[in-house]
Amino acid sequence: MPFKLLDFHCHLDLYPDFEAVLALSEKNKIFTLAVTTTPMAWPRNRDLTSDKRYVRAALGLHPQLAVDHADKISIWETYLPEAHYIGEVGVDGSPNFANSLPEQIKIFRHVLKCCAEIGGRILTVHTLGAVKIALDLIESEFPRGRGKIVLHWFTGTKAEALRAVDLGCYFSVNLSMLNTKKGHNLLAVIPIERILTETDGPFAMVEDRPARPSDVESVVHLLSKIRKVGFNIIENNIFANLQTLLNSDGKKAN
Ligand code: MN
């Protein structure tokens, strides 16, 4: 599965031309993880990606929808045995969603417990405004060796990043994150072996339009500038990191 670029967090099903964007990732050999926000979106995403070489679907329950969709956790659980990738899941403590944190925590704790129990899952995790809560839950509910955690669009402190590294987490970084000073500084402490790329399209914007999977090329450029190493070196690192992530549970890289 030699791929050219990696978009490890993209909401493909939220583009008006979902299937065209998906086809473009496939054509351009961009390994793309199609995350979902509710488990009701899983069957369509699963079916549309099942015969693809470069696009994978993830089973999610987005923390910003947790309160409205709390009753959907049982549907999420039903699909868990057939999903290798899990996301978008996590917690959101930003002002608009802090009120629902107790409910979100309950759901995320359950998600982590279920994933740890079944084993071998790769999770793409949202931690906006709730990094400490997320890391505490990961530490207590998700023993190392039971699966892998990728922190998506991480906005915590350097100390929190180092704690996440110690917990075995990976980081998927995007343009919006790297365009801030804080994001730059985080890159100084996160080991290159733990870095993946993402767009978070179509939520994240590039100039005036929603980001698309091919925009990860700019992320690689920016990483190479920040790290002061060549584009190809970063590209190879990302490739190797994904291989390690996919193979680390001893299962086939699918
Ligand atoms: Mn997202």
Coordinates of C-alpha atoms and ligand atoms in Angstrom, one line a residue:
M1 CA 0.0 0.0 0.0
P2 CA 2.6 2.7 -0.9
F3 CA 0.8 6.0 -0.5
K4 CA 2.0 9.5 -1.2
L5 CA 0.4 11.6 1.5
L6 CA -1.6 10.9 4.7
D7 CA -4.7 12.6 5.9
F8 CA -5.5 10.8 9.1
H9 CA -8.5 12.9 10.1
C10 CA -11.0 14.1 7.5
H11 CA -14.8 14.2 7.5
L12 CA -15.2 13.0 4.0
D13 CA -19.0 12.4 4.4
L14 CA -19.5 16.1 5.2
Y15 CA -18.4 17.3 1.8
P16 CA -21.3 17.9 -0.6
D17 CA -19.3 15.8 -3.1
F18 CA -18.4 13.0 -0.7
E19 CA -17.9 10.4 -3.3
A20 CA -15.8 12.6 -5.6
V21 CA -13.5 13.6 -2.7
L22 CA -13.1 10.0 -1.8
A23 CA -12.3 9.0 -5.4
L24 CA -9.7 11.8 -5.5
S25 CA -7.9 10.4 -2.4
E26 CA -7.9 7.0 -4.1
K27 CA -6.7 8.3 -7.4
N28 CA -3.9 10.4 -5.8
K29 CA -2.9 7.7 -3.4
I30 CA -3.6 9.8 -0.3
F31 CA -4.1 7.5 2.7
T32 CA -7.3 9.1 4.1
L33 CA -9.1 8.2 7.3
A34 CA -12.7 9.1 6.9
V35 CA -13.9 9.9 10.4
T36 CA -17.6 10.1 11.3
T37 CA -19.5 12.1 13.9
T38 CA -22.3 9.6 14.6
P39 CA -22.5 5.8 14.4
M40 CA -25.5 6.2 12.0
A41 CA -23.0 7.3 9.4
W42 CA -20.9 4.2 9.8
P43 CA -22.7 1.8 7.3
R44 CA -22.4 4.2 4.4
N45 CA -18.8 5.1 5.1
R46 CA -17.9 1.4 5.7
D47 CA -19.6 0.4 2.4
L48 CA -18.0 3.2 0.3
T49 CA -14.5 2.5 1.6
S50 CA -14.6 -1.4 1.8
D51 CA -13.0 -1.9 -1.6
K52 CA -10.6 1.1 -1.5
R53 CA -6.9 0.8 -1.3
Y54 CA -6.2 4.2 0.3
V55 CA -9.3 5.2 2.2
R56 CA -10.5 3.8 5.5
A57 CA -13.6 4.6 7.6
A58 CA -13.7 5.3 11.3
L59 CA -16.6 4.7 13.6
G60 CA -17.3 7.8 15.6
L61 CA -19.4 9.6 18.2
H62 CA -18.3 13.3 18.2
P63 CA -18.1 14.9 21.7
Q64 CA -19.9 18.0 20.4
L65 CA -22.9 15.8 19.7
A66 CA -22.6 13.7 22.8
V67 CA -25.5 15.2 24.6
D68 CA -27.9 14.9 21.6
H69 CA -26.6 11.5 20.7
A70 CA -25.9 9.9 24.0
D71 CA -28.5 7.2 23.3
K72 CA -26.5 6.3 20.1
I73 CA -23.7 4.8 22.1
S74 CA -25.4 1.4 21.9
I75 CA -25.4 1.7 18.1
W76 CA -21.7 2.6 18.2
E77 CA -21.1 -0.5 20.3
T78 CA -22.9 -2.7 17.9
Y79 CA -20.6 -1.7 15.1
L80 CA -17.4 -1.8 17.1
P81 CA -16.4 -5.4 16.3
E82 CA -16.3 -4.6 12.5
A83 CA -14.5 -1.2 12.9
H84 CA -10.7 -1.1 13.0
Y85 CA -10.5 2.7 13.3
I86 CA -12.5 4.6 15.8
G87 CA -13.3 8.4 15.6
E88 CA -14.1 11.0 16.0
V89 CA -14.4 10.5 19.7
G90 CA -13.1 12.4 22.7
V91 CA -14.1 15.3 24.9
D92 CA -14.6 19.0 24.3
G93 CA -14.3 21.5 27.1
S94 CA -14.5 24.7 25.0
P95 CA -17.0 27.3 26.1
N96 CA -19.9 26.1 23.9
F97 CA -19.6 22.5 25.1
A98 CA -18.3 22.6 28.6
N99 CA -21.8 22.2 30.0
S100 CA -22.1 18.7 28.6
L101 CA -18.6 17.6 29.9
P102 CA -20.0 15.2 32.5
E103 CA -22.1 13.4 29.8
Q104 CA -19.2 13.5 27.4
I105 CA -16.8 12.0 30.0
K106 CA -19.2 9.2 30.6
I107 CA -19.4 8.4 26.9
F108 CA -15.7 8.7 26.2
R109 CA -14.9 6.5 29.2
H110 CA -17.2 3.9 27.9
V111 CA -15.6 4.2 24.4
L112 CA -12.1 3.7 25.8
K113 CA -13.2 0.8 28.0
C114 CA -14.9 -1.0 25.0
C115 CA -11.9 -0.4 22.8
A116 CA -9.4 -1.6 25.4
E117 CA -11.5 -4.7 25.9
I118 CA -11.8 -5.6 22.3
G119 CA -8.2 -4.6 21.5
G120 CA -6.3 -3.6 18.4
R121 CA -8.2 -0.4 17.6
I122 CA -6.8 2.9 16.4
L123 CA -8.6 5.9 17.8
T124 CA -8.6 9.5 16.5
V125 CA -9.3 11.6 19.6
H126 CA -10.6 15.2 20.0
T127 CA -9.3 17.0 23.1
L128 CA -10.1 20.6 22.6
G129 CA -10.3 22.5 25.9
A130 CA -10.2 19.2 27.8
V131 CA -6.7 17.8 27.3
K132 CA -6.1 16.9 31.0
I133 CA -9.5 15.2 31.2
A134 CA -8.8 13.2 28.0
L135 CA -5.3 12.2 29.1
D136 CA -6.5 11.2 32.6
L137 CA -9.2 9.0 31.0
I138 CA -6.7 7.5 28.5
E139 CA -4.3 6.7 31.3
S140 CA -6.9 5.1 33.5
E141 CA -9.1 3.3 30.9
F142 CA -6.8 2.4 28.0
P143 CA -3.8 0.3 29.0
R144 CA -0.8 0.5 26.5
G145 CA -0.9 -2.5 24.2
R146 CA -4.7 -2.6 24.0
G147 CA -4.7 -0.2 20.9
K148 CA -3.4 3.1 19.8
I149 CA -4.4 6.7 20.4
V150 CA -3.9 9.5 17.9
L151 CA -4.6 13.0 19.3
H152 CA -6.1 15.0 16.5
W153 CA -5.5 18.8 16.3
F154 CA -3.8 18.9 19.7
T155 CA -3.9 22.3 21.4
G156 CA -2.6 21.5 24.9
T157 CA 0.6 22.7 26.6
K158 CA 4.1 21.4 26.1
A159 CA 3.9 19.5 29.4
E160 CA 0.6 17.9 28.3
A161 CA 2.2 16.9 25.0
L162 CA 5.0 15.3 26.8
R163 CA 2.6 13.4 29.1
A164 CA 0.7 12.2 26.0
V165 CA 4.0 11.0 24.4
D166 CA 4.7 9.1 27.6
L167 CA 1.2 7.5 27.3
G168 CA 2.2 6.3 23.8
C169 CA 0.0 8.7 21.9
Y170 CA 0.5 9.9 18.4
F171 CA -0.4 13.4 17.1
S172 CA -2.1 14.2 13.8
V173 CA -1.2 17.8 12.9
N174 CA -2.9 20.1 10.4
L175 CA -2.3 23.5 8.9
S176 CA -4.4 25.5 11.3
M177 CA -2.5 24.0 14.2
L178 CA 1.0 24.6 12.7
N179 CA 0.1 28.2 11.7
T180 CA 0.0 29.2 15.4
K181 CA 3.0 29.9 17.6
K182 CA 1.8 27.4 20.1
G183 CA 1.5 24.7 17.4
H184 CA 5.1 25.6 16.3
N185 CA 6.4 25.3 19.8
L186 CA 4.6 21.9 20.4
L187 CA 6.5 20.6 17.4
A188 CA 9.7 21.2 19.3
V189 CA 8.8 18.6 22.0
I190 CA 6.8 16.0 20.1
P191 CA 9.1 13.3 18.7
I192 CA 9.0 13.0 14.9
E193 CA 8.2 9.3 15.3
R194 CA 4.8 10.3 16.8
I195 CA 3.7 12.7 14.1
L196 CA 1.0 12.1 11.5
T197 CA -0.7 14.6 9.2
E198 CA -4.4 15.5 8.8
T199 CA -6.7 18.2 7.4
D200 CA -9.9 18.0 9.6
G201 CA -11.7 19.0 6.4
P202 CA -14.2 20.4 5.7
F203 CA -14.2 22.0 9.1
A204 CA -10.7 23.4 8.8
M205 CA -10.2 26.0 6.1
V206 CA -7.3 26.6 3.7
E207 CA -7.5 30.2 2.7
D208 CA -11.2 30.7 1.9
R209 CA -12.2 27.1 1.2
P210 CA -12.7 24.0 3.2
A211 CA -9.5 21.9 3.5
R212 CA -9.3 18.8 1.3
P213 CA -7.1 15.7 1.8
S214 CA -4.5 16.9 -0.8
D215 CA -3.8 19.9 1.5
V216 CA -1.7 17.6 3.7
E217 CA 1.1 18.3 1.2
S218 CA 1.3 21.9 2.7
V219 CA 1.4 20.3 6.2
V220 CA 4.5 18.3 5.1
H221 CA 6.0 21.5 3.7
L222 CA 5.4 23.4 6.9
L223 CA 6.8 20.5 9.0
S224 CA 9.9 20.4 6.9
K225 CA 10.3 24.1 7.4
I226 CA 9.8 23.9 11.2
R227 CA 12.0 20.9 11.6
K228 CA 14.6 22.2 9.1
V229 CA 14.8 19.0 7.2
G230 CA 13.9 18.1 3.6
F231 CA 10.3 17.5 2.4
N232 CA 11.2 13.9 1.5
I233 CA 12.6 13.2 4.9
I234 CA 9.3 14.3 6.6
E235 CA 7.3 12.4 3.9
N236 CA 9.3 9.2 4.7
N237 CA 8.9 9.8 8.4
I238 CA 5.1 10.1 8.1
F239 CA 5.1 7.0 6.0
A240 CA 7.1 5.0 8.5
N241 CA 5.0 6.3 11.4
L242 CA 1.8 5.1 9.8
Q243 CA 3.3 1.7 9.1
T244 CA 4.4 1.5 12.7
L245 CA 1.0 2.6 14.0
L246 CA -0.8 0.1 11.8
N247 CA 1.5 -2.8 12.5
S248 CA 2.0 -2.2 16.2
D249 CA -0.9 -4.4 17.3
G250 CA 0.6 -7.3 15.4
K251 CA -2.3 -7.4 13.0
K252 CA -2.3 -7.0 9.3
A253 CA -2.0 -3.3 8.2
N254 CA -5.6 -2.7 7.2
Ligands
MN1 MN -12.8 16.5 13.3

